Structures are given as C-alpha cells and as structure tokens.
CSV table of C-alpha atoms in Angstrom, one decimal:
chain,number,residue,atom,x,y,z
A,1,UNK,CA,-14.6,-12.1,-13.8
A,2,UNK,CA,-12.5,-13.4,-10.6
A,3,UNK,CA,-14.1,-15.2,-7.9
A,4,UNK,CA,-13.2,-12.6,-6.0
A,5,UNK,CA,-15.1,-9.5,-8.2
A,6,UNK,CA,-18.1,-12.0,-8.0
A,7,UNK,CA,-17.7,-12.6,-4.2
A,8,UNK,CA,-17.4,-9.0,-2.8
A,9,UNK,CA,-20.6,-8.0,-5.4
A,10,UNK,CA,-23.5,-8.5,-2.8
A,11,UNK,CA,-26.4,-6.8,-1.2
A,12,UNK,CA,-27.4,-3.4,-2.4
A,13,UNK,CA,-23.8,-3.1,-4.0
A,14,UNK,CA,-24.8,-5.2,-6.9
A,15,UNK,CA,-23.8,-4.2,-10.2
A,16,UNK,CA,-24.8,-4.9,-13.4
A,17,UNK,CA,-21.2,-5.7,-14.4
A,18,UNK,CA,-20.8,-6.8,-18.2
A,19,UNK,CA,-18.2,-9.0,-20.1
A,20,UNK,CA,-17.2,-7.9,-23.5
A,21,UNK,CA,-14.9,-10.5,-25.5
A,22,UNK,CA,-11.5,-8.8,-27.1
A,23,UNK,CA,-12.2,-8.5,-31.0
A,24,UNK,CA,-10.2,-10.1,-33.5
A,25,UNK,CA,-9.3,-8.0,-36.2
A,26,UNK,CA,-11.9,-8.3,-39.6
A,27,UNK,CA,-10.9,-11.2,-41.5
A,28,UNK,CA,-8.3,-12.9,-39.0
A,29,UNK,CA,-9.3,-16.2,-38.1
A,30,UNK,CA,-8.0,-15.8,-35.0
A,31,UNK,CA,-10.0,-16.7,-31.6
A,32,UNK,CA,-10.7,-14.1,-29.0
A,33,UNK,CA,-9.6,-15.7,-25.8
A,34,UNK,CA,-11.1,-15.7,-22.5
A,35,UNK,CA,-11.7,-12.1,-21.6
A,36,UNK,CA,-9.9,-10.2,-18.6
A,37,UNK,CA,-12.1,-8.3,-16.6
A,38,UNK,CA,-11.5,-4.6,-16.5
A,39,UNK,CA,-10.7,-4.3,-12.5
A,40,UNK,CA,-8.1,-7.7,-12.8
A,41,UNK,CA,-6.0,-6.0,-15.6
A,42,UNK,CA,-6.0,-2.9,-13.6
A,43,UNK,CA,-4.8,-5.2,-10.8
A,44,UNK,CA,-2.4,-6.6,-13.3
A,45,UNK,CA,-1.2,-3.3,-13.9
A,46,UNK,CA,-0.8,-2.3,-10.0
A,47,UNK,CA,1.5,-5.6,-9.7
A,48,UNK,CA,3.9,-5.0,-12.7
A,49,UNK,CA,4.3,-1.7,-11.2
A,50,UNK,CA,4.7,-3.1,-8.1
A,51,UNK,CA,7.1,-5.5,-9.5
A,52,UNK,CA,9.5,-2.5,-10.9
A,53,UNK,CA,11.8,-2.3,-7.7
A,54,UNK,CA,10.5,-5.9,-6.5
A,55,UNK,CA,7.7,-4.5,-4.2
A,56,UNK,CA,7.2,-0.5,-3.5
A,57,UNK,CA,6.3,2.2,-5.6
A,58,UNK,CA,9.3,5.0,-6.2
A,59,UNK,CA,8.4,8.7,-6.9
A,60,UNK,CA,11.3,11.1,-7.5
A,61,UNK,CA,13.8,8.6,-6.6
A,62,UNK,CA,12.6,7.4,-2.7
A,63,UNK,CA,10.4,5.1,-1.7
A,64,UNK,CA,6.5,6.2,-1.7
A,65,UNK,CA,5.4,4.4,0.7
A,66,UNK,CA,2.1,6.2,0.7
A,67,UNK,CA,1.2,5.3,-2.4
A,68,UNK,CA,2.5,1.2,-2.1
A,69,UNK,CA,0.1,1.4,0.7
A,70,UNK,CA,-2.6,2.3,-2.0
A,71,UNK,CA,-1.5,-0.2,-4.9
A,72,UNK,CA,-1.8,-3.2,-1.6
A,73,UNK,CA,-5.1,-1.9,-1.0
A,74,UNK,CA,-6.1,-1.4,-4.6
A,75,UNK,CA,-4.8,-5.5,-4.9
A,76,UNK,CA,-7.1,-6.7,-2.1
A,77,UNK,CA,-10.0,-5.3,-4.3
A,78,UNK,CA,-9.6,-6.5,-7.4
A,79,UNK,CA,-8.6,-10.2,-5.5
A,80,UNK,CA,-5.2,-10.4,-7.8
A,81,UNK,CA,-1.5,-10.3,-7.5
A,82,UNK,CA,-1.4,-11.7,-3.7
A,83,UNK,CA,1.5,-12.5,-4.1
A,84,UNK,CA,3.0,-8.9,-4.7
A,85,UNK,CA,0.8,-7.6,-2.5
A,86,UNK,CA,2.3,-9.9,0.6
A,87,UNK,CA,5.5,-8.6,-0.5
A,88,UNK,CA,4.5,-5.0,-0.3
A,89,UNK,CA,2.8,-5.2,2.8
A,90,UNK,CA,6.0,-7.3,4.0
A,91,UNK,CA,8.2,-4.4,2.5
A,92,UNK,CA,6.0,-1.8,4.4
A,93,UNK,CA,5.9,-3.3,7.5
A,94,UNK,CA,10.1,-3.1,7.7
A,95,UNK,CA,10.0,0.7,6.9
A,96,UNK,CA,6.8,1.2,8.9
A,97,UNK,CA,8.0,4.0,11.1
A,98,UNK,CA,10.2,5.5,8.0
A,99,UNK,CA,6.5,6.3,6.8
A,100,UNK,CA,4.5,7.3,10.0
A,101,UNK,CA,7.3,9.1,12.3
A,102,UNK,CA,9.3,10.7,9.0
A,103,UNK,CA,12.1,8.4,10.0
A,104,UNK,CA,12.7,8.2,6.2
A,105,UNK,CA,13.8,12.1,6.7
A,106,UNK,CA,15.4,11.9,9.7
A,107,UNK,CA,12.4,12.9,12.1
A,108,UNK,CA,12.3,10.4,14.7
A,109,UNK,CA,9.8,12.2,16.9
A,110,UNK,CA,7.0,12.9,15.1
A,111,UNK,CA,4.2,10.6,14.2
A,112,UNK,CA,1.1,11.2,11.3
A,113,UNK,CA,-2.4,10.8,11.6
A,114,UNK,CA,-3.1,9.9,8.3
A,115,UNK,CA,0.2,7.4,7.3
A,116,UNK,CA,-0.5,5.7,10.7
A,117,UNK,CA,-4.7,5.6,9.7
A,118,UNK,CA,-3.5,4.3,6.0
A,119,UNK,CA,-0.7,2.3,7.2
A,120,UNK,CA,-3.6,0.5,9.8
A,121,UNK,CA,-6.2,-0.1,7.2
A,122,UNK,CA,-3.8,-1.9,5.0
A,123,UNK,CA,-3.0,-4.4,8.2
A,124,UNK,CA,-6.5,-5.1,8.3
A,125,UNK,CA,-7.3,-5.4,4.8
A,126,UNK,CA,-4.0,-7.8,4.8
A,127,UNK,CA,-5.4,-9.9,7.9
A,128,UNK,CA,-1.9,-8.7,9.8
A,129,UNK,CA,-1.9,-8.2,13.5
A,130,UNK,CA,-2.6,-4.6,13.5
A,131,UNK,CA,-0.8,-4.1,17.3
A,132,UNK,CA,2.9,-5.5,15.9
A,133,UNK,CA,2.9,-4.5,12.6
A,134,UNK,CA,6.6,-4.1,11.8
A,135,UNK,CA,6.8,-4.1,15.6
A,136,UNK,CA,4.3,-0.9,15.9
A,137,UNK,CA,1.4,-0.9,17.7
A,138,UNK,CA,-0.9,1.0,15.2
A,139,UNK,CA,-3.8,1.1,17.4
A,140,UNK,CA,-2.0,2.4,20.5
A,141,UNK,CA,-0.3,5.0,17.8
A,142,UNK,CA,-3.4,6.1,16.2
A,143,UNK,CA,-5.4,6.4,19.0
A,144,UNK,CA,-2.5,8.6,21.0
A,145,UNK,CA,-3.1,11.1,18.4
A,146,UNK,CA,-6.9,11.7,19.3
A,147,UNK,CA,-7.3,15.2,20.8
A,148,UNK,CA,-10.0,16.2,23.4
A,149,UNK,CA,-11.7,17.8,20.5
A,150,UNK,CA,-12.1,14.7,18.6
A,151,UNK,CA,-9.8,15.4,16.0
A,152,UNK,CA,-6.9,13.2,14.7
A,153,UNK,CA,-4.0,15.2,15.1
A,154,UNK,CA,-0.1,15.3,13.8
A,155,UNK,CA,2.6,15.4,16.9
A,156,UNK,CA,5.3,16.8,15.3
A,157,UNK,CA,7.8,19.9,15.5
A,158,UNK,CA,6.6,20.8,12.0
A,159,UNK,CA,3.1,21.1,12.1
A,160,UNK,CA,0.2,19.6,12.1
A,161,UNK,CA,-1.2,18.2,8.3
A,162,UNK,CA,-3.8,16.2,9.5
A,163,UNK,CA,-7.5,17.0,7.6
A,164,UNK,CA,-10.9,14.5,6.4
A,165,UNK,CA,-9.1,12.0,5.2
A,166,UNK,CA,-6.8,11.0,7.6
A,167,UNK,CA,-10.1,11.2,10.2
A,168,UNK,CA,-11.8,9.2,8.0
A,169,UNK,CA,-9.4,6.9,7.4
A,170,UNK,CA,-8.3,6.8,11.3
A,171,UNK,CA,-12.5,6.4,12.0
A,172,UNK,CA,-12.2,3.5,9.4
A,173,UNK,CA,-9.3,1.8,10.9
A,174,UNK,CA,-10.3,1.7,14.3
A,175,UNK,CA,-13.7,0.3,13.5
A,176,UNK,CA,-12.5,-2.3,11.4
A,177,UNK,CA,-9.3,-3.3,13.9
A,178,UNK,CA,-11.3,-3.1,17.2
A,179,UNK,CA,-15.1,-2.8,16.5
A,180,UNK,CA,-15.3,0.8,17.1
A,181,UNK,CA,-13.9,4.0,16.3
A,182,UNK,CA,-14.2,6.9,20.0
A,183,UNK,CA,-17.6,8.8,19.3
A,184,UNK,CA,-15.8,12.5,20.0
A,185,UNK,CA,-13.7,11.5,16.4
A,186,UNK,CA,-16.8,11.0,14.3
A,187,UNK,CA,-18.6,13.9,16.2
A,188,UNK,CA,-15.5,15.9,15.1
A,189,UNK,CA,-15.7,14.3,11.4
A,190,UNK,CA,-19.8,15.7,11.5
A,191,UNK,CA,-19.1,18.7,11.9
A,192,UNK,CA,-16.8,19.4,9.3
A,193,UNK,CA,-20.2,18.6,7.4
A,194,UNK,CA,-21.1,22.2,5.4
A,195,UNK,CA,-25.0,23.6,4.9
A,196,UNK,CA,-24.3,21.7,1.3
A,197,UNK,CA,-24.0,18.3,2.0
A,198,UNK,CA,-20.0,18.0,1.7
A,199,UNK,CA,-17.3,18.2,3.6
A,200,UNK,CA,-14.7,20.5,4.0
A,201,UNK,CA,-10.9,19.1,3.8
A,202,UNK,CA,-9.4,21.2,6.1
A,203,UNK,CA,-11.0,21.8,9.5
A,204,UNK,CA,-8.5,24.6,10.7
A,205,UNK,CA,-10.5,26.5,7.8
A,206,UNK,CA,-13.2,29.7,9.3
A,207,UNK,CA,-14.9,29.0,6.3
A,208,UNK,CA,-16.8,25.9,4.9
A,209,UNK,CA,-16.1,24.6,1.2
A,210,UNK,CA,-16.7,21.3,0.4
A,211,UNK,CA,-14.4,19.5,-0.7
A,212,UNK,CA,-15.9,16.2,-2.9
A,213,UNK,CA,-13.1,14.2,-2.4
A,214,UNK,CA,-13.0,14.3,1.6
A,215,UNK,CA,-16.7,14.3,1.5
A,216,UNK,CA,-16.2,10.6,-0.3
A,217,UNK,CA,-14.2,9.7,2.2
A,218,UNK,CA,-16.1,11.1,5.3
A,219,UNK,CA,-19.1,9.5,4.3
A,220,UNK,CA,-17.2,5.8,4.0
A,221,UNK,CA,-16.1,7.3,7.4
A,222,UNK,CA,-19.5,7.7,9.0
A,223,UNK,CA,-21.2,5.0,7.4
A,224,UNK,CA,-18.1,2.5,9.1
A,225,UNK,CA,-19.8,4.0,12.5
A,226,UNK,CA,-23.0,4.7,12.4
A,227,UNK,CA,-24.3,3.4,8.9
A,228,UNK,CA,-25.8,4.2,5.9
A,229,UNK,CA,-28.8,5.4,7.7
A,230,UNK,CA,-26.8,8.5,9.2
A,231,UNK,CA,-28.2,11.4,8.4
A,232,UNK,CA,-24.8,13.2,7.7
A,233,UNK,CA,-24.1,10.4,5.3
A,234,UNK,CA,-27.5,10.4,3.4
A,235,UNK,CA,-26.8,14.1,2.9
A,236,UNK,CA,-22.9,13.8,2.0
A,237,UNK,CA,-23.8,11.0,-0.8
A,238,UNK,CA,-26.8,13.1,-1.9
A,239,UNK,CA,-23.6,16.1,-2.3
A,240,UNK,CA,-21.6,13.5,-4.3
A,241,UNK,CA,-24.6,12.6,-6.5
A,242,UNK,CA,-25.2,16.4,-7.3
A,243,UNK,CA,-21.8,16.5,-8.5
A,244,UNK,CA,-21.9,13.4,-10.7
A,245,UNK,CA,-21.8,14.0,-14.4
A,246,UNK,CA,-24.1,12.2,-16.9
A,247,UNK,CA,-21.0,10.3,-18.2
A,248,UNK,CA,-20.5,9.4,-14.4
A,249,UNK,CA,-17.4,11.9,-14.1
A,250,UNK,CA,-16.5,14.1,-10.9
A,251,UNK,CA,-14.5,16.4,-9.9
A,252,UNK,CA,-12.2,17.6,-6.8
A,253,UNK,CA,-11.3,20.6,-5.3
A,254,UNK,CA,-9.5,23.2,-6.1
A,255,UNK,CA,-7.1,22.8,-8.7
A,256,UNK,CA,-9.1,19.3,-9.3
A,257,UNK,CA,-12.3,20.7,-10.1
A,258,UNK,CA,-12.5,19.0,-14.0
A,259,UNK,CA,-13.9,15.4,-14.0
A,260,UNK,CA,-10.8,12.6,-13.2
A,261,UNK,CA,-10.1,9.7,-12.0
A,262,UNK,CA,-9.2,9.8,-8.8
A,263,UNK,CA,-11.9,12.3,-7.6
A,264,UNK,CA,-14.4,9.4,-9.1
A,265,UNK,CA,-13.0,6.9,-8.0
A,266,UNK,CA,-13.4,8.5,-4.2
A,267,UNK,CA,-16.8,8.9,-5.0
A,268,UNK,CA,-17.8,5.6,-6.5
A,269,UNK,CA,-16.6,4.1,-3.0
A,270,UNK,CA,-18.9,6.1,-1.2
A,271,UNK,CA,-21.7,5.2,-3.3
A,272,UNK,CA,-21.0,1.7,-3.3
A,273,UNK,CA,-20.9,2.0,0.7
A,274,UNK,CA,-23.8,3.6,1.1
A,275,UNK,CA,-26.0,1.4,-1.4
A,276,UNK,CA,-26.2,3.9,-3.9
A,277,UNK,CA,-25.7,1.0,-6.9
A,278,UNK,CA,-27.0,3.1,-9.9
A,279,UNK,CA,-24.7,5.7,-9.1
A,280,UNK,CA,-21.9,3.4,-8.1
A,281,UNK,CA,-22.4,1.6,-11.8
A,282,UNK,CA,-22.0,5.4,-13.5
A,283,UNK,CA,-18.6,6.0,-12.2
A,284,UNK,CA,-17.5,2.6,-13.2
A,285,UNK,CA,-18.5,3.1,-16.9
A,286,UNK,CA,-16.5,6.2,-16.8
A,287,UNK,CA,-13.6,4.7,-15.0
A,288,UNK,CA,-13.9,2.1,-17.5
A,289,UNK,CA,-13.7,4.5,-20.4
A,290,UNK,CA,-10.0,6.1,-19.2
A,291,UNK,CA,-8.7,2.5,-18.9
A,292,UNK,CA,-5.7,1.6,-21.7
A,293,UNK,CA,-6.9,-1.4,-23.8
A,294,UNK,CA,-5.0,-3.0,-26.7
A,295,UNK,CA,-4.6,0.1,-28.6
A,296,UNK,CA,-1.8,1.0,-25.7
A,297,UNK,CA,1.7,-1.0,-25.7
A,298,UNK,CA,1.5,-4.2,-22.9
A,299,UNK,CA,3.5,-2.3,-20.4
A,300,UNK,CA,0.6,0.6,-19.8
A,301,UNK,CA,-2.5,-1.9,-20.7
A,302,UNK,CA,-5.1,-2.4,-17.8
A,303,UNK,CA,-3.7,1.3,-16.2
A,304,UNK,CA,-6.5,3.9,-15.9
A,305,UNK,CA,-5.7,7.5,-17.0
A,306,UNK,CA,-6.4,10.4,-14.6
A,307,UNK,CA,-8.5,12.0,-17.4
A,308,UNK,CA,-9.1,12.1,-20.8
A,309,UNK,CA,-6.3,14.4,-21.6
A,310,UNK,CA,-3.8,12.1,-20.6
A,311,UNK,CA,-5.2,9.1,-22.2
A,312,UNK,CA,-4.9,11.5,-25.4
A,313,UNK,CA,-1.6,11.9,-24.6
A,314,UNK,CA,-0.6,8.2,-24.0
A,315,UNK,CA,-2.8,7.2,-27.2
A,316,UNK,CA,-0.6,9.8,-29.3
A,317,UNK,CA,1.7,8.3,-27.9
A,318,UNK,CA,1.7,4.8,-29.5
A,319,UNK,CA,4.3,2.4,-29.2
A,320,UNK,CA,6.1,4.9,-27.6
A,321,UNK,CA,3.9,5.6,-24.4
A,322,UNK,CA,5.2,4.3,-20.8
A,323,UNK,CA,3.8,4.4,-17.3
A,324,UNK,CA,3.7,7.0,-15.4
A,325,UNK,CA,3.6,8.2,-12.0
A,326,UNK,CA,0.1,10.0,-12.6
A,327,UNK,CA,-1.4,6.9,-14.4
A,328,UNK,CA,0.0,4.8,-11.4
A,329,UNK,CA,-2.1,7.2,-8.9
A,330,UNK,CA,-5.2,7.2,-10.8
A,331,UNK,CA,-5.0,3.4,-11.3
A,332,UNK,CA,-4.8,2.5,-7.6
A,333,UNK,CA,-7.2,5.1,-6.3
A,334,UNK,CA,-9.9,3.9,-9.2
A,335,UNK,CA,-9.4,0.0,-9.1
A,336,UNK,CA,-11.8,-0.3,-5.8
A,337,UNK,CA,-14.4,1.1,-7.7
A,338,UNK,CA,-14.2,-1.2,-10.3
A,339,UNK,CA,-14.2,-4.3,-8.4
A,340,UNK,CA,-16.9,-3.2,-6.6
A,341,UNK,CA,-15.4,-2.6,-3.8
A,342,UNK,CA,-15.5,0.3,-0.9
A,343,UNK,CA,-12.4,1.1,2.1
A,344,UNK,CA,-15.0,-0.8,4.4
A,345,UNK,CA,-15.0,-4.2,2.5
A,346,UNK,CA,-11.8,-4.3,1.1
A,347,UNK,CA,-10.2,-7.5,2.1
A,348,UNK,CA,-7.1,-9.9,0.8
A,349,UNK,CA,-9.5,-12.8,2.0
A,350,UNK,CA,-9.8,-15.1,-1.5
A,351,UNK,CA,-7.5,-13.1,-3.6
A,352,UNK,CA,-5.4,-14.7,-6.3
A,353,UNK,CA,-1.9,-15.2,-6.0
A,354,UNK,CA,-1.1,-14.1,-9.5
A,355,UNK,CA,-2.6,-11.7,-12.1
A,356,UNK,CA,-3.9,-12.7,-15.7
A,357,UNK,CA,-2.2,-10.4,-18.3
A,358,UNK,CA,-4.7,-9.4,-21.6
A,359,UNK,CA,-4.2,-10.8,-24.2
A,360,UNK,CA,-4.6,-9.1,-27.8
A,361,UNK,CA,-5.1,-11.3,-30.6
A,362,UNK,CA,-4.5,-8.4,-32.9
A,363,UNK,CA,-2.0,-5.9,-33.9
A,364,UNK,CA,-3.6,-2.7,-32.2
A,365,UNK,CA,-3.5,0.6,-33.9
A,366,UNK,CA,-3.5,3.8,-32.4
A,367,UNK,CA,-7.1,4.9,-33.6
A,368,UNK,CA,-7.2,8.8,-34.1
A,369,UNK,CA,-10.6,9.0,-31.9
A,370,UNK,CA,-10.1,8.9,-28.0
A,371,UNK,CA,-12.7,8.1,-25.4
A,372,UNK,CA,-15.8,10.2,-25.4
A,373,UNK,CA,-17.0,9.7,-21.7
A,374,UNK,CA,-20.4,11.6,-22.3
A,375,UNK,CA,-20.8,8.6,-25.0
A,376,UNK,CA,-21.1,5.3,-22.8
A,377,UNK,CA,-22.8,3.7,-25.6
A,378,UNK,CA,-19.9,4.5,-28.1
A,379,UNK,CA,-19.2,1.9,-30.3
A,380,UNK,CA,-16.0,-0.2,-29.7
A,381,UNK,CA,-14.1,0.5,-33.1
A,382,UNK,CA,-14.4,4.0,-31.5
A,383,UNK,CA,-13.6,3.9,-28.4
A,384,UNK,CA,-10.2,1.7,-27.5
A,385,UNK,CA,-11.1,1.0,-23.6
A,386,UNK,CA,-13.7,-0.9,-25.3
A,387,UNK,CA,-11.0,-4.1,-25.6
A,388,UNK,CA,-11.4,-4.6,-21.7
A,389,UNK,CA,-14.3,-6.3,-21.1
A,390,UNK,CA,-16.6,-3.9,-17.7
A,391,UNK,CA,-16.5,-5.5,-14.6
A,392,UNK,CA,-16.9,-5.0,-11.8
A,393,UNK,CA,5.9,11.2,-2.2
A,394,UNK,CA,7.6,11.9,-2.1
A,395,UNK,CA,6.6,15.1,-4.2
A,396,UNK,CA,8.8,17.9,-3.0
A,397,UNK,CA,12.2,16.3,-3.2
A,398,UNK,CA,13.8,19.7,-3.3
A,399,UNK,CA,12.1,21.8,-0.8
A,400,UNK,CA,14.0,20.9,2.4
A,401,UNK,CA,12.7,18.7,5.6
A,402,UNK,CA,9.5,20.6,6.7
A,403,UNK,CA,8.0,20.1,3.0
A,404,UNK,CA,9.0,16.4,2.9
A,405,UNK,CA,7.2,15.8,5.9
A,406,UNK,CA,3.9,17.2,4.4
A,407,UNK,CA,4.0,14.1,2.9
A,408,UNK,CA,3.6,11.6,5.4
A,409,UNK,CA,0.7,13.8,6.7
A,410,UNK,CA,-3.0,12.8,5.2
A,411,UNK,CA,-2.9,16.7,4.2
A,412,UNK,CA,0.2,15.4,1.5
A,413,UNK,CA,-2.5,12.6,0.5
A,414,UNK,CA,-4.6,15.4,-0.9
A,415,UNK,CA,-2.0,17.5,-2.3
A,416,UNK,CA,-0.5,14.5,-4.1
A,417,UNK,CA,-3.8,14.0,-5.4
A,418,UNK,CA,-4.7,18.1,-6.3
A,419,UNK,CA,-1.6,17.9,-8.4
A,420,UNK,CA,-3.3,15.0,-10.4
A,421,UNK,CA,-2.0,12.3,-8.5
A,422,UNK,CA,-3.0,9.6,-5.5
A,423,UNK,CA,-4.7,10.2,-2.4
C-alpha cells in the first residue's frame, strides 16, 4: 500500500483494507513479488492513459478536458503518477478557458458552472493558486455565476446546463479555496433534497426524483459546509445506503439504474465523507471485483470496468482486449473510493512521482468464469480481480455548437456518465 493510501486512511474513514500476494502458477517456482495495491494500479492505469497523447485524455478525436480533470483528481487519490498528473494539470491550465467559456468551440462568451467548479477543485487538490490559474481567476468566475436564488448558473447564449453536481462541486470548491462556500448556494443545494432522502439532478424539474448519483455528490457538498452532522446529509447517506446492494453495488438514474461503477464509486465518496466506513468498505469490494487483474493483457490491467458486462466483454476478449473510453471513465470516477479517499480530502500533498506497474509472474489465462459481485468471498482461481491485492466530451462530435456546449456544462458531466461513462 502507498504511503499515501495509508496516510489519507484516518478517523472514522478507516478501512479494513487487505493485501493479497499475486499467485504463481501451481508448480512454478517462481516468487510472487511485492504486491501492488488495488487503488495504485488503478492509478497506474489513469497515467498510461494519461500518457497516450503525453498529458490529456481524447474522446472522439478532441481534447476532453473534463474528463483529464477527473484522471488528475483520481491521481491525487491514489498518491501516484505526480508526475503526469503535474503535466495534466499544467496542460489544463493552458486550455483553461477552451474548457470553462467553450472557447474550444468558438464560444468566447459564455462561461460553465460546473467546468469552472471542476476546473477549481483540481487547483486545490493540485496546491495551484486557484485566482491565476492559466491566468483565470476561478474564484471571481465561479462565484459571478451565483444567482440571487442561490443557484450556480451557466451565462451563456445557449442555455443554461448547470444541475447538483456542478452546485456541489462549486459548494466544494469555494470551501476548500476560501474557507467557505455563500450560505444561499447550499440553501439552494437543500432544497433540491426530495421527501426520500436523495437529490434530484435537475432543479428546473416540477417534480422531485432522486437522482443517487447527485445525491452522492450533494451530500460531499453539504457535509464540505455544514458537516456530517447536517441533517440533510444524515438523510441523503441514509438514501445512498438504501440503495446499496449486498455485493456493495449501486445504481444511477435513469438509463443508469443497473449497479456500475461510476454510480458506486459516487457513492462510496459520500460514505467515506460522512463516516459511514462499513458501507464505504462494501463499495470498495465491489469496485475491487470489476478491476482487470492478470487475466487482462498489461495495457488494460489495474482499469476498473463500468460493470460486469463489460468486464465479460474485455475477459472474452483475451489478448485481444484494449482500453477504452468507458473503462477510462469508470476508472477515474472509482479510484477515490479505493484509496479511501472523498472530493473533500483529495490532495497531491505526498503523492509519488511515478506509478508501480503489476507484475504477473505467470502466464494468465482467460478463465471462462467472470466476477460474481454478489460473491465477495469467491475464491481467487475464480474470480480474476482476485490478482490485485484490496486496498484501500466531447460526446456529440456531430450534433453542431449548442450540443457541444452541453458538454462543458456539469449537466454534460451526467449525461457523459448516464451513457456509461464519467461524471
């Protein structure tokens, strides 16, 4: 486990984090060698990716500068791959305002909630000056946005995308950077809060669903102002729990209803923020579970799956299976969990400058039986994720400028993610 994993593990957020040695074939005198914790090979993973087009993520073709923004943040909390992650955040602060303002697009007078709340949260978490970051003053930005009501909203010509999660993450931001986050936007974030316990995603909405995956997100939010005590927050997390499967699965909303990834990944931060440790240790066994071991060719290992389907798929895969941009999505939106780690600790303070790649002292062979996440106990000839020891867009290239623009909105952050993709 990396001094890191070990540090951030404190308080109420303890796990019970175990290591489990990679296993030489029967009969091969081989020696296992030091084992890679699960949340540094998913780091690992993160920072070959990374490493593709030297330091930003690509989806269909143009920089995603959303996601990079996630793989950074997902490399403070595992503490590995500084080094790329100083590169990305150096690579994001030159095409800042291509991300916040749609610059990328040619929209040069708009500016996003949520890409400016993200794009702030990753200065902290990188210890850079969050008022000149790429010469932006992210602060003065974000907080420009804030409406009488108390909402977060988008300026722009095109509509306005912004939902929970860039709120929450604009409530996170501003709490971290300054101290404090203006009482009216968490008042606002409240009372998106349904008679359930969640949260709905979309406040322009007459009607209240919740939505788990802003409710993980609002509750990191509240607890960042108020604390865990909050009554909205006790009653979010005690939503979350309901929704928790005895394998430690959840899912979204609507079309992400089935247990994945991403949607627990969410939720394990919200857990881990509010001190909810036995449920926070749940979703990391499942995470665990849908993470490629040695079975899976080097270039995929330490990746997470967005659910068991597509692990099948990569397993039947063999040799021939590849990353992709789904696996890349689910891997940086579940590494925080993993490490132990929540939006309102996450920190490049201690982080190693390079990664530790597994290593297999056996062949692997693609073993006909894929995870069974109802089965934590499985045994490891069984399950392939077993080999990794536990431990702690740019998506409408082809529907013209307005749709493009969804995407630098906090409202694309969930879409990317309802298509099985990355917050």
């Amino acid at each position: 486990m990396s001094t890191r994993s070990t540090r951030r593990l404190t308080g109420a957020a303890v796990l019970a984090l175990t290591a489990l040695s990679l296993t030489p074939a029967v009969g091969s005198a081989a020696t296992a060698p030091a084992p890679v914790s699960a949340a540094d090979a998913a780091g690992g993973y993160i920072a070959r990716q990374l490493a593709v087009t030297g330091s930003h993520f690509v989806t269909y073709a143009s920089p995603d500068w959303g996601l990079t923004a996630d793989g950074i943040l997902a490399l403070d909390a595992v503490g590995v791959g500084q080094a790329q992650a100083t590169a990305s955040t150096a690579d994001l602060s030159t095409h800042v305002k291509d991300y916040i303002t749609g610059e990328q697009w040619g929209d040069k007078g708009s500016l996003y909630a949520g890409a400016t709340a993200k794009t702030l949260n990753v200065a902290v978490a990188q210890k850079a000056d969050p008022r000149a970051f790429g010469g932006v003053d992210l602060v003065a930005d974000l907080t420009s946005l804030l409406q009488p009501s108390g909402r977060f909203s988008d300026r722009s010509s095109y509509g306005d995308y912004s939902n929970a999660f860039g709120q929450s993450l604009a409530i996170i931001g501003l709490t971290r950077s300054t101290g404090s986050a203006p009482t009216s936007a968490v008042t606002f974030l409240k009372a998106q809060q349904c008679p359930d316990g969640g949260f709905r995603l979309d406040p322009a909405t007459t009607s209240c669903t919740s939505d788990p995956d802003a409710t993980s997100m609002a509750v990191q939010a509240i607890i960042a102002a108020n604390g865990s005590s909050d009554a909205a927050a006790v009653r979010g997390l005690g939503f979350l729990a309901g929704k928790l499967g005895a394998d430690g699965g959840l899912g979204g909303g609507t079309p992400t209803t089935a247990e994945n990834a991403n949607s627990a990944g969410l939720a394990g931060q919200a857990f881990l923020a509010g001190g909810r440790t036995a449920a926070a240790r749940k979703v990391q066994a499942y995470v665990a579970k849908l993470q490629y071991g040695c079975a899976f060719p080097a270039t995929v290992r330490g990746g997470i799956a967005y659910d068991q389907a597509a692990y099948s798929r990569q397993l039947a895969l063999g040799a021939k299976a590849v990353p992709t941009d789904q696996d890349r999505r689910s891997t940086t939106q579940a590494s925080l969990v993993l490490a132990g780690s929540d939006l309102l600790t996450v920190t490049s303070t201690g982080a190693a400058a390079g990664t530790t790649a597994m290593t297999c002292t056996r062949t692997a062979t693609a073993r006909t039986t894929s995870p069974t996440p109802s089965s934590p106990t499985s045994s490891p000839t069984a399950v392939p994720a077993a080999d990794l020891p536990f431990t702690g867009t740019n998506l409408f290239p082809l529907l013209g400028l307005g749709a493009l623009l969804v995407v630098l909105g906090a409202g694309a952050m969930a879409l990317s993610r309802r298509q099985g993709a990355h917050r």
